[in-house]
XYZ file of C-alpha atoms in Angstrom:
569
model
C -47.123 -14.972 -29.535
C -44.238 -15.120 -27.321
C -42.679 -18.109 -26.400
C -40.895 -16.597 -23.170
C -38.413 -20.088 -23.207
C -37.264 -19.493 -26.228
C -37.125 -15.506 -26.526
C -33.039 -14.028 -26.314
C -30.960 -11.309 -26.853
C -28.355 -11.949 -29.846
C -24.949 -9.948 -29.797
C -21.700 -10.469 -31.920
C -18.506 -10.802 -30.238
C -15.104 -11.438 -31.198
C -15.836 -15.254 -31.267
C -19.037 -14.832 -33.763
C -22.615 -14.726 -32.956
C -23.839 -15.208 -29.045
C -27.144 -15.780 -27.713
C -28.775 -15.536 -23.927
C -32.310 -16.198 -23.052
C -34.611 -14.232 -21.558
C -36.218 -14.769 -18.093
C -39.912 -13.216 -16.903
C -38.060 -10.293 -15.927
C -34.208 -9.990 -17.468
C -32.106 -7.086 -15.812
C -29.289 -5.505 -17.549
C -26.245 -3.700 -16.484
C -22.992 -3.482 -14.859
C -23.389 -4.902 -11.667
C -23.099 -8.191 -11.187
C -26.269 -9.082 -9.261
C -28.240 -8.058 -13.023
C -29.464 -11.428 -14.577
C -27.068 -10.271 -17.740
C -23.904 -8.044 -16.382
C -22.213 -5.660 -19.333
C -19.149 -4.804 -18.805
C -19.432 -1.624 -20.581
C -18.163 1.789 -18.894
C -20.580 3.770 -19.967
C -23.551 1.485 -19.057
C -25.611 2.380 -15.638
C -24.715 -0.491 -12.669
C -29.092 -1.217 -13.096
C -29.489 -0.088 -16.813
C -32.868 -1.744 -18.121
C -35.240 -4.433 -17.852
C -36.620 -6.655 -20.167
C -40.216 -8.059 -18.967
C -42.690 -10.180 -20.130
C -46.364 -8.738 -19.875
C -48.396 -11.617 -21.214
C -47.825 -12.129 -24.765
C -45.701 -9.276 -25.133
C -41.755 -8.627 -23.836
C -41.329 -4.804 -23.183
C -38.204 -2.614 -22.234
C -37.990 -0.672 -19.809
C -34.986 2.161 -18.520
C -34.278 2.130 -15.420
C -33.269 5.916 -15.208
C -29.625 5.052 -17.225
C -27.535 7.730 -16.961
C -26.536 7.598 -21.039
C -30.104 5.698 -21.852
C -30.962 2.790 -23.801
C -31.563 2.815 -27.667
C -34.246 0.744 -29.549
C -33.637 1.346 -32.891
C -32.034 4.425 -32.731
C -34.552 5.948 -30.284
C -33.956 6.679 -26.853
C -36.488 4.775 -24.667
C -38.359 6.947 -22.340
C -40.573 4.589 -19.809
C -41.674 1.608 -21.188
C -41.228 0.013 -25.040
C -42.828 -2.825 -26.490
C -39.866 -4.863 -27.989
C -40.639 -6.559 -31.741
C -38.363 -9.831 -33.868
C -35.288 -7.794 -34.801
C -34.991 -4.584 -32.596
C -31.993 -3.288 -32.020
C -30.756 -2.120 -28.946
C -28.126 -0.481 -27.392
C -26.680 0.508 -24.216
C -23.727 2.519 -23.930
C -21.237 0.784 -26.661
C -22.758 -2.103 -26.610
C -25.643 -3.587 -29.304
C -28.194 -6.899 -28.926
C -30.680 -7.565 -31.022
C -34.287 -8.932 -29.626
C -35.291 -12.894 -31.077
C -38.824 -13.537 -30.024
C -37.699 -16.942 -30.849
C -41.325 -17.472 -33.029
C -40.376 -16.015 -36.042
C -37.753 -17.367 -37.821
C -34.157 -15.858 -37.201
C -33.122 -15.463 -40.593
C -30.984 -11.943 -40.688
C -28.047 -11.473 -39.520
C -26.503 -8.906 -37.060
C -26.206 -6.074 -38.727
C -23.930 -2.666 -37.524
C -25.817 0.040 -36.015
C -29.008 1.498 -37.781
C -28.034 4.874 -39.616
C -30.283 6.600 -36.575
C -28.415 5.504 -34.244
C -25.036 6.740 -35.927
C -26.996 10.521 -35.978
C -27.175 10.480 -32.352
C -24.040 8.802 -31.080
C -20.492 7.338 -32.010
C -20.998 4.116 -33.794
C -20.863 1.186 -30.793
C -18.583 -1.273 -30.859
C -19.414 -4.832 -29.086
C -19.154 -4.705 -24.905
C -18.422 -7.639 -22.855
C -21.296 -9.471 -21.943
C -21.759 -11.933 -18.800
C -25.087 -13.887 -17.821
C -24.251 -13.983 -14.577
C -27.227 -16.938 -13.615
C -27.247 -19.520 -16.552
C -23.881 -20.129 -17.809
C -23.215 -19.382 -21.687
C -20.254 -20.227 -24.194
C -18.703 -16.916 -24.187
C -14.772 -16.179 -24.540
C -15.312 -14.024 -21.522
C -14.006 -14.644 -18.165
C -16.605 -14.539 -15.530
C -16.447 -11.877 -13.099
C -15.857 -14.125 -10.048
C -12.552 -14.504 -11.371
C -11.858 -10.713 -12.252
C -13.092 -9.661 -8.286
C -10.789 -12.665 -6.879
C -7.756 -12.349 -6.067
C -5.297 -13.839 -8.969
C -2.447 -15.880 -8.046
C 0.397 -14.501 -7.314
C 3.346 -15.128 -9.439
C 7.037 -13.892 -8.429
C 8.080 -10.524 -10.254
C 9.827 -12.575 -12.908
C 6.727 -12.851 -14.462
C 6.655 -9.768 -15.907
C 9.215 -9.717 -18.770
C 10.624 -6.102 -20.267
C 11.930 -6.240 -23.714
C 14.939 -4.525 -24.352
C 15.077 -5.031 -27.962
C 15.308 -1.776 -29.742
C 12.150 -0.935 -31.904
C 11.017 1.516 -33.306
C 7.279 2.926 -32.610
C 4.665 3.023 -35.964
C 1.459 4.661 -35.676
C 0.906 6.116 -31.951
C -1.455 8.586 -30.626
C -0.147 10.696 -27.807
C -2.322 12.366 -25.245
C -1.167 14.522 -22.147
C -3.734 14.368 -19.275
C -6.420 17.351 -20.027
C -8.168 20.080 -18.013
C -11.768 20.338 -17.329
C -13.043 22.282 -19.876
C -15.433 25.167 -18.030
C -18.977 24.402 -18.124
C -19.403 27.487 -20.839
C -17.413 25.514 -23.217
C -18.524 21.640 -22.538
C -22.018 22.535 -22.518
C -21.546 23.559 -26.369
C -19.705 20.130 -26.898
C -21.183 16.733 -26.355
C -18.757 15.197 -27.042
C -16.420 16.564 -24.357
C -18.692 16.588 -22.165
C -19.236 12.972 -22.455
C -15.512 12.756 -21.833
C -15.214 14.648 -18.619
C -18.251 12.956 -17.083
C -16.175 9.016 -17.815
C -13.161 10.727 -16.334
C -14.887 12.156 -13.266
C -17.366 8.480 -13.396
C -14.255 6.365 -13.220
C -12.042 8.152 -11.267
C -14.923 8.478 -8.363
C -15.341 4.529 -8.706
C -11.644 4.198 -8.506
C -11.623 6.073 -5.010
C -14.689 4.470 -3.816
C -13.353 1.076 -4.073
C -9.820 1.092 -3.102
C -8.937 4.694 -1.979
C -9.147 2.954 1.721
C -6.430 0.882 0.742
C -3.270 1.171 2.872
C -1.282 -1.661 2.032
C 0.996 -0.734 -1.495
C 0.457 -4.384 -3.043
C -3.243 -4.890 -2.440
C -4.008 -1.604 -3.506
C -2.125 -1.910 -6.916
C -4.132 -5.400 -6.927
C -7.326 -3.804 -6.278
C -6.304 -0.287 -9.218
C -5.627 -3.384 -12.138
C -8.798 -5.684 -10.677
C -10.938 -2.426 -11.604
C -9.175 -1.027 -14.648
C -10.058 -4.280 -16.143
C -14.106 -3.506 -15.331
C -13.724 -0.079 -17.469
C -10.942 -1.362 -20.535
C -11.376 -4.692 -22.358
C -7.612 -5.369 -21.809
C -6.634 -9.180 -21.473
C -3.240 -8.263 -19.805
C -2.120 -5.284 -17.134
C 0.559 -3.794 -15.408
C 1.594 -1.779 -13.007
C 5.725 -0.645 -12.223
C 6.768 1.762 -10.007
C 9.692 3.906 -10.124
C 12.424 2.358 -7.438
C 15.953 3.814 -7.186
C 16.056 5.059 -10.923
C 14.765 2.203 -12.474
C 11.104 0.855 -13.567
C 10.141 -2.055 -11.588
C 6.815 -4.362 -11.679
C 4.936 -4.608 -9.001
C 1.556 -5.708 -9.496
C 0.290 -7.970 -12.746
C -3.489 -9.216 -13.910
C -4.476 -11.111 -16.627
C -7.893 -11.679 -17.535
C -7.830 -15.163 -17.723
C -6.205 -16.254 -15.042
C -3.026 -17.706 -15.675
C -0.182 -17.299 -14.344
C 1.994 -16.993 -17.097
C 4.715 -13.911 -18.160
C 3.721 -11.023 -19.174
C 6.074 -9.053 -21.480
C 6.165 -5.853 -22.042
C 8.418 -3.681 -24.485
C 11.317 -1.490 -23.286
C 11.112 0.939 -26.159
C 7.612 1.874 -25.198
C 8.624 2.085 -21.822
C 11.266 4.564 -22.411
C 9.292 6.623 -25.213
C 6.221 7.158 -22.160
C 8.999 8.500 -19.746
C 10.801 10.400 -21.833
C 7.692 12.641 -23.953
C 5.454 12.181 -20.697
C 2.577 11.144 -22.543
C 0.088 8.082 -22.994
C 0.862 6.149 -25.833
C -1.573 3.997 -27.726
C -0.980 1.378 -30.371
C -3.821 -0.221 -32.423
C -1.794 -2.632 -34.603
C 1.609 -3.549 -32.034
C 2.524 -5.853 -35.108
C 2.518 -3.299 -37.684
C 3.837 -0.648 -35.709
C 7.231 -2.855 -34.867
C 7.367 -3.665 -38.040
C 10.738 -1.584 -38.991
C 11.973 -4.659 -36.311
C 10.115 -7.607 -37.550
C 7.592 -7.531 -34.558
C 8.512 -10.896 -33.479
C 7.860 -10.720 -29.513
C 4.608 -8.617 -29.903
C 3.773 -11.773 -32.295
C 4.522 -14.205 -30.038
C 2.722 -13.166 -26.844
C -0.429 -12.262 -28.385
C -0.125 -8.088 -28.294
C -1.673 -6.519 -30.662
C -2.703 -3.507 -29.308
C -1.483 -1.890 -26.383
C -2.088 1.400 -24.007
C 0.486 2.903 -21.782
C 0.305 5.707 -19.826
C 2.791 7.421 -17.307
C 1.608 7.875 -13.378
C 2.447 11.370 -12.647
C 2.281 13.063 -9.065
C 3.548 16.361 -8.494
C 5.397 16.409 -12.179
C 6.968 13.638 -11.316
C 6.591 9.682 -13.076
C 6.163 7.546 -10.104
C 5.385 4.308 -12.525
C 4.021 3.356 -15.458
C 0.349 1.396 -16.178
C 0.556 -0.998 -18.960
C -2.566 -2.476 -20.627
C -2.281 -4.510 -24.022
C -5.123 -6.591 -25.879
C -4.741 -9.596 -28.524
C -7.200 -8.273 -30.412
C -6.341 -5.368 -33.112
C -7.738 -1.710 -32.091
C -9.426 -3.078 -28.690
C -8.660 0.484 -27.785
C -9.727 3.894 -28.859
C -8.252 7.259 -28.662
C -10.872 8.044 -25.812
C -9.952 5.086 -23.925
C -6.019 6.516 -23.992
C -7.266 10.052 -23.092
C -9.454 8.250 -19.733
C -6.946 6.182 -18.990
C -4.326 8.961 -18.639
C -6.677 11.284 -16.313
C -7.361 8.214 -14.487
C -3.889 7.164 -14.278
C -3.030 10.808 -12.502
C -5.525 9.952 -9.765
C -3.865 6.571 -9.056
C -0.422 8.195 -9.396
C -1.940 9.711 -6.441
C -3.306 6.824 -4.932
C -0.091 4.996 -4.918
C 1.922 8.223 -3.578
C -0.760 8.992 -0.687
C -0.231 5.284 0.466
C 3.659 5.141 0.026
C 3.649 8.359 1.744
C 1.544 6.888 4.943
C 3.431 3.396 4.853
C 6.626 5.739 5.515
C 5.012 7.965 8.255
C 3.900 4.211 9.462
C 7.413 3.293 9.498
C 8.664 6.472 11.223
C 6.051 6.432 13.699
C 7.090 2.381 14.748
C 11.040 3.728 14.479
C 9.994 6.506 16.361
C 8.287 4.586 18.860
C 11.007 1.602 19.365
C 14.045 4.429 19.460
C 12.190 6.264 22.283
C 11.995 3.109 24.334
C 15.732 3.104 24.451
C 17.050 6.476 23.525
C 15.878 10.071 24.959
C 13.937 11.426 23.082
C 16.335 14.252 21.386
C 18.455 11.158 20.525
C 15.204 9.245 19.082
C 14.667 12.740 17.189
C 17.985 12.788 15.515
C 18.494 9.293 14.619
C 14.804 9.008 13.278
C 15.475 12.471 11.039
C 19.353 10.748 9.676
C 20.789 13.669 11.335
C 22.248 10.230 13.784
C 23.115 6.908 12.473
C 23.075 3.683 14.378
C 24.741 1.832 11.820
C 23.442 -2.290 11.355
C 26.165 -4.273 12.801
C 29.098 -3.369 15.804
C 31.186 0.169 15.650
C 33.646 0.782 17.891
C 33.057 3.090 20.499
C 36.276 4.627 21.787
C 35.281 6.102 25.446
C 31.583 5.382 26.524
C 29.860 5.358 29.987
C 28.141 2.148 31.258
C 25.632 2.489 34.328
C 24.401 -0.789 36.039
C 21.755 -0.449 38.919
C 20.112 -3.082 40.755
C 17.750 -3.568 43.598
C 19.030 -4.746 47.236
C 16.948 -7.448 49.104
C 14.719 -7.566 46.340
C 14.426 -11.455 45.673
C 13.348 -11.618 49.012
C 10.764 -9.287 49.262
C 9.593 -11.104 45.986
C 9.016 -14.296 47.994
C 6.951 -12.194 50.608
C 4.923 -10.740 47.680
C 2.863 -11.317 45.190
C 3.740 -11.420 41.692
C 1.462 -8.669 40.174
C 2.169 -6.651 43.282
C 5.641 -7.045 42.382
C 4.894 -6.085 38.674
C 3.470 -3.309 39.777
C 6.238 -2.380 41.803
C 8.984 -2.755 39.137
C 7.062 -0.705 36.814
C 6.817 2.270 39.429
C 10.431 2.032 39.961
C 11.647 1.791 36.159
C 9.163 4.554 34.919
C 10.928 7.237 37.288
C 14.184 5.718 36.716
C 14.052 6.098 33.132
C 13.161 9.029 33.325
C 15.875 10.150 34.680
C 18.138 8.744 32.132
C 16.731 10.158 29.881
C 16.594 13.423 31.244
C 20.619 13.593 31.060
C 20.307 11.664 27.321
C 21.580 8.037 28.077
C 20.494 5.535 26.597
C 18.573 2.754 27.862
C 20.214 -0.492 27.179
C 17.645 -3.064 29.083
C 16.119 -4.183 31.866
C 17.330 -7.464 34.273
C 15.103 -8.552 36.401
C 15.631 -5.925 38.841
C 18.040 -4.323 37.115
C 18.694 -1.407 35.192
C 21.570 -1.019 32.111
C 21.917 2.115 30.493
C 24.996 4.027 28.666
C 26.151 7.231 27.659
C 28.483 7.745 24.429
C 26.817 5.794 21.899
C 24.930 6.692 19.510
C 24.757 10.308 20.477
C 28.314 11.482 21.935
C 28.828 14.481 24.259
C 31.745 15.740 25.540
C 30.624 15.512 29.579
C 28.974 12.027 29.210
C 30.698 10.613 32.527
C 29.176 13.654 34.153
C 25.981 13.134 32.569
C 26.134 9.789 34.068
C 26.876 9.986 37.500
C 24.134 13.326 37.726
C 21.661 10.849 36.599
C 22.641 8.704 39.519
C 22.779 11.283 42.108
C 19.089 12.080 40.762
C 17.745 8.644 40.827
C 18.705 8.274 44.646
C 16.787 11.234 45.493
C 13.559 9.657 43.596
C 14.424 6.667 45.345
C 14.474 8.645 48.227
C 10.766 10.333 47.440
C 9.558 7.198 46.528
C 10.598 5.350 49.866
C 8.826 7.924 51.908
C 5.542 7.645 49.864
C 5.734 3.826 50.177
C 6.166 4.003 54.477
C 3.484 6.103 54.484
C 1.495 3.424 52.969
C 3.129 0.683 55.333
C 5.193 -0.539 52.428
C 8.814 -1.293 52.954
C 11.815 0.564 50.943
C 13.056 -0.121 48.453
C 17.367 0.325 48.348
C 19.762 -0.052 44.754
C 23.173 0.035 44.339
C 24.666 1.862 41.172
C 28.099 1.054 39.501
C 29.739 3.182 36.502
C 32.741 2.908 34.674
C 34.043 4.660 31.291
C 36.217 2.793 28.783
C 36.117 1.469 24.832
C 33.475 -0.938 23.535
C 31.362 -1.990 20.554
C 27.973 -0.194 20.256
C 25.671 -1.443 17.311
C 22.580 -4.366 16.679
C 22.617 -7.823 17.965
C 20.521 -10.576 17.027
C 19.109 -12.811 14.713
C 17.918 -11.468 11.473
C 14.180 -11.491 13.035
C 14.526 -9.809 16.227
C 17.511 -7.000 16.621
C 18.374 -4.765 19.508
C 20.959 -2.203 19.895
C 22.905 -2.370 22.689
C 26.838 -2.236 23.660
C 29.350 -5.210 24.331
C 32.621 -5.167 25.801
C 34.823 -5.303 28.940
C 33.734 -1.459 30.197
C 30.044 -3.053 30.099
C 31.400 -6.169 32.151
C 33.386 -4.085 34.488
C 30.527 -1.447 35.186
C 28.542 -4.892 36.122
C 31.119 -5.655 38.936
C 31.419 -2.072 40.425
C 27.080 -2.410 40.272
C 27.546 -6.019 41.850
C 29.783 -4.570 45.437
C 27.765 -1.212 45.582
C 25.391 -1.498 49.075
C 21.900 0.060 48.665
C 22.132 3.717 48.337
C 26.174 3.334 46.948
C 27.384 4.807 43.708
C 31.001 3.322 42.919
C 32.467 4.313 40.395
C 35.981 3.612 38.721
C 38.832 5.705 38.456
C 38.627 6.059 34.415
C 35.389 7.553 34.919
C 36.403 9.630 38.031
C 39.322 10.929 35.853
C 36.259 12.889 33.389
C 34.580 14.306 35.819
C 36.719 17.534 36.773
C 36.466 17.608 40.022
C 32.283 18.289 39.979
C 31.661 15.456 42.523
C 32.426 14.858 46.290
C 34.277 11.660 45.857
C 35.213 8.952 48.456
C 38.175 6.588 47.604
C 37.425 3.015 48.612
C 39.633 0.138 48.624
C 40.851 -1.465 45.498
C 38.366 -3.725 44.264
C 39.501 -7.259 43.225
C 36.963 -7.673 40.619
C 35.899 -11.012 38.838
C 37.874 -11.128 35.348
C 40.450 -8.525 36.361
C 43.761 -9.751 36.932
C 44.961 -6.888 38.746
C 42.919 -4.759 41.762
C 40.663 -1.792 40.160
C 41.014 1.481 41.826
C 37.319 2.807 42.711
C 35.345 5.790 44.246
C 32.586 6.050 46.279
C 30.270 9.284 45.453
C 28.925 11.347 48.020
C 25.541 13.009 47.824
């Protein structure tokens, strides 16, 4: 009779024997809502169900993929379950305690039927996920939560020289055509884990945009398919291999250290690299870090994208051959697709980049300019340059403070915005570049970064132009009883400092100097509808303007009067 409190499935682990009890109806599989999650990778997310149906606990598969065993038979629909079957799922093996008859064997290795049909299994991780059980397994809560994150320093490389032992290589392998797998189980086996995990991997995190949670999220589900206690994941930067993201399975945030020589020996051959014994195989140099942080076995494998090593993935185990020579082969398939992953995602973080550079240059450059300097054909360089002979252009609306008091502000919003749009337009049609706005106020300058040989005449075109739109504008805004509006424009050409000012949170690229003060004053006499400019920029133009000498100007900060021009539409 079964006693359905006392009834369990018994597994061996690492730690020695482990028992769970069953409920009225026990689920088993991968996903974490089953009353018993395996962490197996080749067990189905709902694999079985164990159910009592009155005195008697049956099995039942719930359409596994790779099917569940009672001694050594593949369950088809429903089995009655007796004191001592064995079962297994995938790699992993319980054995049924009706928990009447005394438990007096122990857990022995797979039945010999069960070798006939499949690789002998090895012991999975198990998880109860609603009654809590002494396992040396960390619950899955903490392998889906985030870990905490520790500075890069707590990844450690060795640079010790060692020398390798026993290693199995593997190169990432084709498909084999269906001609061919269909004639090999055990291949195909292979190629349906590589195509199982790899279709996982870009379910869950092939959204991913952001370079650190997505390396995150590639370690938080490696860890679902390996039984590795520690990973890794560096990434090629500027020639050298550097970490980047770090996981280990039990939580602490402690260094992780990893060995240079096996570093270097991935890179150089290409090729996975897995060590059962780390010990024995760095034995020629005593072994003495691998002893002392607890690796005994490790897997490596090299990301490659396009031919190219983008990183490395590191996984290593304290526990002697936790990995096999399938595990290596998966692992390098899988680590192509991430190599993919990662590049896809540093790829669109650039393009992101561009696009904002893109976007903030053609606020204040024309767009040609924007174009060069976002290709590097142009470099603003970070700090000031000197600019030998540059063009400053300073507008600013008459009577406008006035009309402001007669106005509303979003009517006067709205107004600004009218104006600036077709003014900057205009400077940018002749490639200036826009410096700000004041108030009212327009600063823009020609010469820096971009330098042409007629920027003066550039500069004084675009002003010519911009009191014609003015002049459009005007007649559009009487027609709709609006008064005009009326700026005056100064220019002068001279040396100054072009480059980015700011704090170290908030640049902007502008130009400083006494040509920028100067053009201010010539901008600060000129009467609505004026141009003045001064007589270092009249001396560039070659004689391509009507020009109208005015009086010397006795300008603020000039010690001497400052020959200027007047220029005639």
């Amino acid at each position: 009779m079964l006693d359905s409190s006392m009834a369990r499935l018994v597994y061996q682990d690492a730690q020695g024997r482990q028992a769970i009890e069953l409920d009225a109806a026990t689920r088993l599989g991968r996903h974490p809502d089953n009353t018993i999650q395996v962490l197996d990778t080749i067990v189905s997310k709902e694999h079985c169900v164990i159910e009592r149906q009155g005195h008697m606990a049956v099995l039942r598969d719930l359409g596994s993929m790779n099917g569940t065993y009672v001694n050594g038979e593949r369950v088809a629909g429903v089995r009655p379950l007796h004191h001592g079957d064995m079962i297994y799922m995938g790699t992993t093996a319980f054995m049924y305690d009706d928990g009447v008859n005394p438990f007096h064997f122990e857990l022995p290795p797979p039945c010999q039927g069960m070798i006939a049909q499949k690789p002998a299994p090895k012991p999975g991780w198990v998880q109860r996920s609603t009654t809590p059980i002494a396992t040396p397994i960390v619950p899955e809560q903490l392998l889906q939560q985030p870990q905490p994150q520790a500075a890069l320093s707590s990844v450690n490389v060795n640079n010790e020289k060692r020398a390798i032992g026993v290693q199995v290589s593997a190169q990432a392998k084709e498909f084999l055509p269906f001609d061919e797998a269909s004639r090999d189980a055990a291949a195909l086996r292979l190629d349906y884990e590589r195509l199982r995990i790899t279709w996982e991997l870009l379910r869950e995190i092939g959204q991913e945009r952001d370079i650190d949670r997505l390396l995150d999220k590639i370690l938080v589900a490696l860890f679902r398919f390996v039984s590795a206690d520690r990973g890794v994941i560096l990434l090629e930067e500027r020639g050298d291999l550097v970490p980047r993201a770090h996981r280990r399975r039990d939580g602490k945030n402690e260094p992780i250290n990893l060995s240079s020589t096996i570093l270097n020996h991935v890179i150089k051959e290409r090729a996975g690299v897995l060590s059962h014994d780390a010990g024995s195989d760095f034995a020629a140099s005593g072994g003495k870090s691998m002893f002392l942080n607890r690796i005994s076995s490790a897997i490596v494998v090299p990301l490659l994208h396009e031919r190219a090593i983008i990183g490395v993935l590191w996984l290593d185990s304290e526990t002697i051959a936790s990995f096999s020579k399938k595990d290596l082969e998966l692992l390098t398939a899988v680590g192509n697709q991430v190599a993919v992953l990662i590049s896809n995602t540093i790829l669109a973080t650039k393009v992101q980049k561009e696009v904002a550079t893109r976007e903030r240059f053609s606020r204040l450059l024309s767009p040609n300019v924007a174009e060069q300097v976002v290709s590097g054909k142009l470099d603003i360089k970070k700090g000031g340059v000197r600019v030998p002979n540059a063009t400053v252009f300073n507008s600013d609306l008459r009577g406008f403070t006035r009309m402001s008091e007669e106005t509303t502000a979003e009517k006067m919003v709205e107004i600004l915005n009218e104006y600036f749009e077709l003014m900057v337009e205009a400077i940018f049609k002749y490639e200036g570049t826009l410096d700000k706005f004041m108030g009212d106020g327009i600063m823009a300058f020609w010469g820096a970064p971009a330098v042409q040989a007629d920027d003066a005449v550039r500069s004084v075109q675009c002003a010519l132009e911009q009191m014609e739109i003015l002049e459009s504008l005007n007649a559009h805004r009487v027609s709709m009883g609006e008064k005009p509006l009326a700026t005056g424009i100064g220019i002068h050409t001279g040396p100054l400092i072009s480059g980015y000012v700011g704090s170290s949170k908030s640049l902007s690229y502008t130009v400083i100097g006494d040509t920028v003060n100067t053009s201010a004053r010539l901008c600060g006499i000129a009467a609505g509808g004026q141009i003045i400019i001064s007589e270092a920029t009249a001396a560039q133009l070659g004689g391509r303007f009507r020009l109208e000498a005015l009086p010397d100007a006795s300008l603020k900060g000039k010690e001497k009067p400052l020959k200027v021009f007047s220029v005639r539409r």
